[in-house]
């Protein structure tokens, strides 16, 4: 079955009891034991498992082409579940350009969790090869990356990782499986913030891990239950609903982003634009090879530094100045402002999540704000 059909149907069989075409939400926190102590369908307690979550996990595994999937309370929880399942003292080689929340987690908690972190530019395969000379459990990639939209070569990273006895995780939040399927390119684990395009409407938090095989699944699942990283069944249901329109939304998101990028690319007040769909983007060729389309996230660096960047964000009428991404509404954000005391994003950088409005309205809004 092709992706778009899977997105509409995976995990969506009509309810066996009622014939309801849209799955029910199972809110029960606990399940009755049979007289002999056994549990129907293995269900016992919501923190471990529930039927709504199972449907979503079936769908997630199908869409990413994995053998198992885990749904959890947020993208950060997905990363936490995996890190908690690694053997003590595991070395993890982490992409330098990375979602700021994960950077903080690695900086502030990895040591406490007995995970050894080494930062590396994963777009530089020589640097990756060197970093892998010492044994590592995991390479942690994010492509396209947040917020610089850097592109790492998933197949090349998988080859390097496997040759060195390591595994490869790809954070596929920006692309979604509609545009990029890392497991098919050799990755071992895919991570998602389902809060973004999968949910698609800025109204549900969730995260997911999808595994190529069963090797790390049981450990991460155990960590989810033990630490309590689970999501509510309602969140699982909302994300399942979001998946039904993922293909259609991503197609329009991508088309709009291309129009916006083309309209702004030569604007005199834009010093740099980071969008892998542009021919001059350093990762364009790799993105064209490993993605079906280039996504709808882009960053611009404006002339006039931080103050001008903030002024531009403040003058927009349609783009909402807010964090997050992947909803129907276009968002813009001055990343450095939300990255804490030591921001790593350039101070003149604005990140755009291009939504589903008419592209011409978005372009007019940006042009009036740039002045
Ligand atoms: N990965 C990426 C690329 C993100 O942009 C984010 C959040 O913005 C996350 C992971 C974390 O997801 P969540 O906010 O759902 O915990």
Coordinates of C-alpha atoms and ligand atoms in Angstrom, one line a residue:
X1 CA 0.0 0.0 0.0
X2 CA 1.2 3.5 -0.8
X3 CA 2.0 6.0 1.9
X4 CA -1.1 8.2 1.4
X5 CA -3.4 5.2 1.6
X6 CA -1.6 4.0 4.7
X7 CA -1.8 7.4 6.3
X8 CA -5.6 7.3 5.9
X9 CA -6.1 3.7 7.0
X10 CA -3.3 2.3 9.2
X11 CA -4.6 1.4 12.7
X12 CA -8.1 2.4 11.6
X13 CA -10.1 -0.7 11.3
X14 CA -13.8 0.0 12.3
X15 CA -14.4 -0.8 16.0
X16 CA -15.2 -4.5 16.3
X17 CA -17.9 -4.0 18.9
X18 CA -19.9 -1.2 17.3
X19 CA -18.8 -0.9 13.7
X20 CA -17.8 2.8 14.4
X21 CA -15.7 3.9 11.5
X22 CA -13.7 6.3 13.7
X23 CA -12.0 4.4 16.6
X24 CA -13.3 5.0 20.1
X25 CA -11.1 6.5 22.8
X26 CA -10.4 4.0 25.6
X27 CA -10.0 6.1 28.7
X28 CA -10.0 3.2 31.2
X29 CA -6.9 3.4 33.5
X30 CA -7.3 -0.3 34.6
X31 CA -8.5 -3.6 33.1
X32 CA -10.3 -6.5 34.7
X33 CA -8.3 -9.6 35.5
X34 CA -9.8 -13.0 34.6
X35 CA -10.5 -15.4 37.5
X36 CA -7.2 -17.2 36.8
X37 CA -5.3 -13.9 37.0
X38 CA -4.8 -13.5 33.2
X39 CA -5.6 -10.3 31.4
X40 CA -7.6 -10.1 28.2
X41 CA -5.3 -9.0 25.4
X42 CA -2.5 -8.4 27.8
X43 CA -4.0 -5.1 29.0
X44 CA -3.6 -4.2 32.7
X45 CA -2.9 -0.5 33.4
X46 CA -3.0 2.6 31.2
X47 CA 0.5 3.7 31.9
X48 CA 1.8 0.6 30.2
X49 CA -0.6 0.1 27.3
X50 CA -4.1 0.9 26.0
X51 CA -6.1 0.1 22.9
X52 CA -6.1 3.7 21.5
X53 CA -2.4 3.9 21.8
X54 CA -2.0 0.5 20.2
X55 CA -3.9 1.7 17.1
X56 CA -1.7 4.8 16.9
X57 CA 1.5 2.7 17.3
X58 CA 0.4 0.3 14.5
X59 CA -0.1 3.3 12.3
X60 CA 3.3 4.9 13.2
X61 CA 5.1 1.7 12.6
X62 CA 3.4 1.3 9.2
X63 CA 4.1 4.9 8.1
X64 CA 7.8 4.8 9.1
X65 CA 8.2 1.2 7.8
X66 CA 9.3 0.0 11.2
X67 CA 8.7 -3.2 13.2
X68 CA 7.6 -1.5 16.4
X69 CA 6.5 1.9 17.6
X70 CA 6.1 3.6 21.0
X71 CA 3.9 6.6 21.6
X72 CA 4.8 8.8 24.6
X73 CA 3.8 12.1 26.1
X74 CA 6.1 14.4 24.1
X75 CA 9.1 14.4 21.7
X76 CA 11.4 15.0 24.6
X77 CA 9.8 12.0 26.4
X78 CA 10.6 9.8 23.4
X79 CA 14.3 10.8 23.6
X80 CA 14.2 10.2 27.4
X81 CA 12.7 6.7 27.0
X82 CA 15.5 5.8 24.6
X83 CA 18.3 7.3 26.6
X84 CA 17.0 5.5 29.8
X85 CA 17.1 2.2 28.0
X86 CA 20.8 2.4 27.0
X87 CA 23.4 0.5 29.0
X88 CA 25.1 2.6 31.7
X89 CA 28.0 4.6 30.4
X90 CA 26.9 4.5 26.8
X91 CA 28.5 7.0 24.5
X92 CA 26.2 9.0 22.3
X93 CA 27.4 11.1 19.4
X94 CA 25.0 14.0 19.0
X95 CA 24.4 16.4 16.2
X96 CA 25.6 20.0 17.0
X97 CA 22.7 21.7 15.4
X98 CA 19.8 20.3 17.4
X99 CA 16.5 21.2 18.9
X100 CA 17.4 23.3 21.9
X101 CA 15.3 21.2 24.3
X102 CA 17.4 18.2 23.5
X103 CA 20.6 20.2 23.7
X104 CA 19.5 21.2 27.3
X105 CA 18.6 17.7 28.1
X106 CA 22.0 16.4 27.0
X107 CA 23.8 19.2 28.8
X108 CA 21.9 19.0 32.0
X109 CA 20.8 15.4 32.5
X110 CA 23.0 13.1 30.4
X111 CA 25.7 12.8 33.0
X112 CA 23.1 12.1 35.7
X113 CA 21.7 9.4 33.5
X114 CA 25.2 8.0 32.9
X115 CA 25.1 8.8 29.2
X116 CA 28.4 10.2 27.8
X117 CA 27.7 12.8 25.1
X118 CA 30.0 13.9 22.4
X119 CA 29.0 16.7 20.1
X120 CA 29.7 16.4 16.4
X121 CA 28.8 18.1 13.1
X122 CA 27.0 15.2 11.5
X123 CA 27.0 16.9 8.1
X124 CA 30.8 16.3 8.1
X125 CA 31.3 12.6 7.5
X126 CA 35.1 12.8 8.2
X127 CA 34.3 14.2 11.7
X128 CA 31.7 11.4 12.2
X129 CA 34.2 8.8 11.2
X130 CA 36.7 10.1 13.7
X131 CA 34.2 10.3 16.5
X132 CA 33.2 6.7 15.8
X133 CA 36.8 5.5 16.3
X134 CA 35.9 5.1 19.9
X135 CA 33.0 2.9 20.6
X136 CA 29.6 4.6 20.6
X137 CA 26.2 3.1 21.2
X138 CA 24.3 5.7 19.2
X139 CA 24.6 8.5 16.6
X140 CA 21.8 11.1 17.2
X141 CA 20.9 12.9 14.0
X142 CA 18.3 15.5 13.3
X143 CA 17.6 16.2 9.6
X144 CA 16.5 18.8 8.6
X145 CA 17.9 20.3 11.8
X146 CA 16.3 22.8 14.0
X147 CA 16.7 25.8 13.5
X148 CA 19.4 25.9 10.8
X149 CA 17.8 23.3 8.4
X150 CA 21.1 21.5 8.0
X151 CA 20.9 18.2 6.1
X152 CA 22.7 15.1 7.2
X153 CA 23.2 12.1 4.8
X154 CA 21.1 9.4 6.5
X155 CA 22.4 6.5 4.4
X156 CA 26.0 7.5 4.8
X157 CA 25.6 8.0 8.6
X158 CA 23.9 4.6 8.9
X159 CA 26.8 3.0 7.1
X160 CA 29.4 4.6 9.3
X161 CA 27.5 3.9 12.4
X162 CA 27.0 0.2 11.6
X163 CA 30.6 -0.3 10.5
X164 CA 31.6 0.9 14.0
X165 CA 29.0 -1.2 15.9
X166 CA 26.8 1.8 16.6
X167 CA 23.1 2.5 15.8
X168 CA 21.6 5.6 14.2
X169 CA 18.7 7.6 15.5
X170 CA 17.1 10.2 13.2
X171 CA 14.8 12.9 14.6
X172 CA 12.3 13.1 11.7
X173 CA 10.0 15.7 13.2
X174 CA 10.6 18.4 10.5
X175 CA 10.2 16.0 7.5
X176 CA 7.6 13.5 8.8
X177 CA 7.4 10.1 7.1
X178 CA 5.4 11.8 4.3
X179 CA 8.6 13.3 3.1
X180 CA 11.4 11.1 4.5
X181 CA 11.7 7.6 5.8
X182 CA 15.0 7.2 7.6
X183 CA 14.5 3.5 8.4
X184 CA 14.4 2.7 4.7
X185 CA 17.8 4.6 4.4
X186 CA 19.4 2.4 7.1
X187 CA 18.6 4.2 10.3
X188 CA 17.7 2.1 13.3
X189 CA 15.3 4.4 15.3
X190 CA 13.2 7.3 14.2
X191 CA 12.1 9.9 16.8
X192 CA 9.2 12.3 16.4
X193 CA 7.7 15.2 18.2
X194 CA 4.1 14.3 17.3
X195 CA 3.2 17.7 18.7
X196 CA 4.2 19.2 15.3
X197 CA 3.0 18.0 11.9
X198 CA 1.6 14.6 13.0
X199 CA -0.9 16.2 15.3
X200 CA -0.9 19.1 12.8
X201 CA -3.2 21.5 14.6
X202 CA -1.1 22.8 17.6
X203 CA -3.5 21.2 20.1
X204 CA -1.9 18.0 21.2
X205 CA 1.4 17.0 22.8
X206 CA 3.0 13.6 21.9
X207 CA 6.2 11.9 20.9
X208 CA 7.1 8.7 19.2
X209 CA 9.9 6.2 18.6
X210 CA 9.8 3.9 15.7
X211 CA 12.2 1.0 15.5
X212 CA 13.6 -0.9 12.5
X213 CA 13.7 -4.1 14.6
X214 CA 13.0 -5.3 18.1
X215 CA 16.5 -4.8 19.5
X216 CA 15.9 -1.6 21.5
X217 CA 12.1 -1.6 21.6
X218 CA 11.6 -3.6 24.8
X219 CA 14.0 -1.5 26.8
X220 CA 12.5 1.8 25.7
X221 CA 9.0 0.4 26.3
X222 CA 10.0 -0.7 29.8
X223 CA 11.5 2.8 30.4
X224 CA 8.2 4.4 29.3
X225 CA 6.3 2.4 31.8
X226 CA 8.8 2.6 34.7
X227 CA 9.4 6.4 34.4
X228 CA 5.9 7.3 33.4
X229 CA 6.6 8.8 30.0
X230 CA 3.2 7.8 28.6
X231 CA 0.7 10.0 26.9
X232 CA -3.0 10.1 27.5
X233 CA -5.3 8.0 25.3
X234 CA -6.9 11.2 24.2
X235 CA -3.5 12.5 22.9
X236 CA -3.0 9.2 21.0
X237 CA -6.4 9.5 19.4
X238 CA -5.7 13.1 18.4
X239 CA -2.4 12.2 16.8
X240 CA -4.1 9.2 15.0
X241 CA -6.6 11.7 13.6
X242 CA -3.9 14.0 12.6
X243 CA -2.1 11.3 10.6
X244 CA -5.2 10.9 8.4
X245 CA -4.5 14.2 6.7
X246 CA -0.7 14.2 7.0
X247 CA 0.0 13.6 3.3
X248 CA -2.4 16.3 2.1
X249 CA -1.2 18.8 4.7
X250 CA 2.5 18.2 4.0
X251 CA 2.0 18.7 0.3
X252 CA 0.4 22.1 0.8
X253 CA 2.9 23.1 3.6
X254 CA 5.7 22.3 1.2
X255 CA 4.2 24.2 -1.8
X256 CA 3.6 27.2 0.4
X257 CA 7.1 27.2 1.8
X258 CA 8.6 27.0 -1.7
X259 CA 6.6 30.1 -2.7
X260 CA 7.7 32.0 0.4
X261 CA 11.3 31.0 0.0
X262 CA 11.3 32.1 -3.7
X263 CA 9.7 35.4 -2.9
X264 CA 12.2 36.3 -0.1
X265 CA 15.4 34.7 -1.4
X266 CA 16.8 37.9 -2.8
X267 CA 15.3 40.4 -0.4
X268 CA 17.8 43.1 0.5
X269 CA 17.0 42.8 4.2
X270 CA 17.7 39.1 4.4
X271 CA 21.4 38.2 4.9
X272 CA 20.9 34.5 4.7
X273 CA 18.1 32.1 4.1
X274 CA 18.2 28.5 5.3
X275 CA 15.9 26.3 3.3
X276 CA 17.0 23.0 1.8
X277 CA 14.7 23.6 -1.2
X278 CA 17.0 26.3 -2.5
X279 CA 19.6 25.2 -5.1
X280 CA 22.4 27.0 -3.2
X281 CA 21.6 25.4 0.2
X282 CA 24.7 23.2 1.1
X283 CA 22.4 20.2 1.8
X284 CA 20.2 20.6 -1.3
X285 CA 21.5 17.6 -3.3
X286 CA 21.3 15.3 -0.3
X287 CA 17.8 16.5 0.6
X288 CA 16.7 16.1 -3.0
X289 CA 17.9 12.5 -2.8
X290 CA 16.6 11.4 0.5
X291 CA 13.4 13.5 0.9
X292 CA 10.2 13.6 -1.3
X293 CA 10.0 17.3 -0.8
X294 CA 11.8 19.9 1.2
X295 CA 9.4 20.6 4.1
X296 CA 7.9 23.8 5.3
X297 CA 10.4 25.0 7.9
X298 CA 12.8 27.8 6.9
X299 CA 15.0 30.3 8.8
X300 CA 16.1 33.7 7.8
X301 CA 18.8 35.9 9.1
X302 CA 17.9 39.6 8.7
X303 CA 20.1 42.6 8.4
X304 CA 20.2 44.9 11.5
X305 CA 20.8 42.2 14.1
X306 CA 18.7 41.1 17.0
X307 CA 16.7 44.3 17.3
X308 CA 15.6 44.3 13.7
X309 CA 14.7 40.6 13.9
X310 CA 12.5 41.3 16.8
X311 CA 10.9 44.3 15.1
X312 CA 10.2 42.2 12.0
X313 CA 8.6 39.4 14.0
X314 CA 6.5 42.1 15.9
X315 CA 5.2 43.7 12.7
X316 CA 3.8 40.5 11.2
X317 CA 0.0 40.4 11.1
X318 CA -0.7 36.8 9.8
X319 CA 2.4 34.9 11.1
X320 CA 1.9 34.5 14.8
X321 CA 5.0 35.1 16.9
X322 CA 5.1 31.9 18.9
X323 CA 7.2 28.8 19.5
X324 CA 6.5 25.4 18.0
X325 CA 5.7 24.4 14.4
X326 CA 3.7 22.2 12.1
X327 CA 0.2 23.6 12.7
X328 CA -2.2 24.9 10.1
X329 CA -1.3 28.5 11.1
X330 CA 2.0 30.1 10.2
X331 CA 4.3 30.8 13.1
X332 CA 7.5 32.8 13.4
X333 CA 10.0 32.8 16.2
X334 CA 13.1 34.6 17.3
X335 CA 14.9 31.4 18.4
X336 CA 17.7 33.0 20.4
X337 CA 15.0 34.5 22.7
X338 CA 13.7 31.1 23.8
X339 CA 17.1 29.3 24.1
X340 CA 17.9 30.5 27.6
X341 CA 21.1 32.2 28.9
X342 CA 23.5 30.9 26.2
X343 CA 21.6 30.8 22.9
X344 CA 23.2 29.0 20.0
X345 CA 21.0 30.4 17.3
X346 CA 22.3 33.5 15.5
X347 CA 20.8 36.5 17.2
X348 CA 19.3 37.8 13.9
X349 CA 17.7 34.5 13.1
X350 CA 13.9 34.1 12.7
X351 CA 12.5 30.6 12.2
X352 CA 9.3 30.3 10.1
X353 CA 6.8 27.4 10.2
X354 CA 4.9 28.0 6.9
X355 CA 1.3 27.1 7.4
X356 CA -1.7 26.4 5.2
X357 CA -2.9 29.9 4.5
X358 CA -2.7 31.3 0.9
X359 CA 1.0 31.7 0.1
X360 CA 0.4 35.1 -1.4
X361 CA -1.1 36.4 1.8
X362 CA 1.9 35.0 3.7
X363 CA 4.3 36.7 1.3
X364 CA 2.6 40.0 1.5
X365 CA 2.7 39.8 5.3
X366 CA 6.4 39.1 5.3
X367 CA 7.2 41.8 2.8
X368 CA 5.3 44.5 4.8
X369 CA 7.1 43.4 8.0
X370 CA 10.5 43.4 6.4
X371 CA 9.7 47.0 5.2
Ligands
LIG1 N1 12.5 17.4 18.0 C1 12.4 18.5 17.3 C2 13.1 18.6 16.0 C3 11.6 19.6 17.8 O1 11.6 20.7 17.1 C4 11.0 19.4 19.1 C5 10.2 20.5 19.6 O2 10.2 21.6 19.1 C6 11.2 18.2 19.8 C7 11.9 17.2 19.2 C8 10.6 18.1 21.1 O3 9.2 17.8 21.0 P1 8.1 18.1 22.2 O4 8.0 19.6 22.3 O5 6.9 17.4 21.7 O6 8.7 17.5 23.4

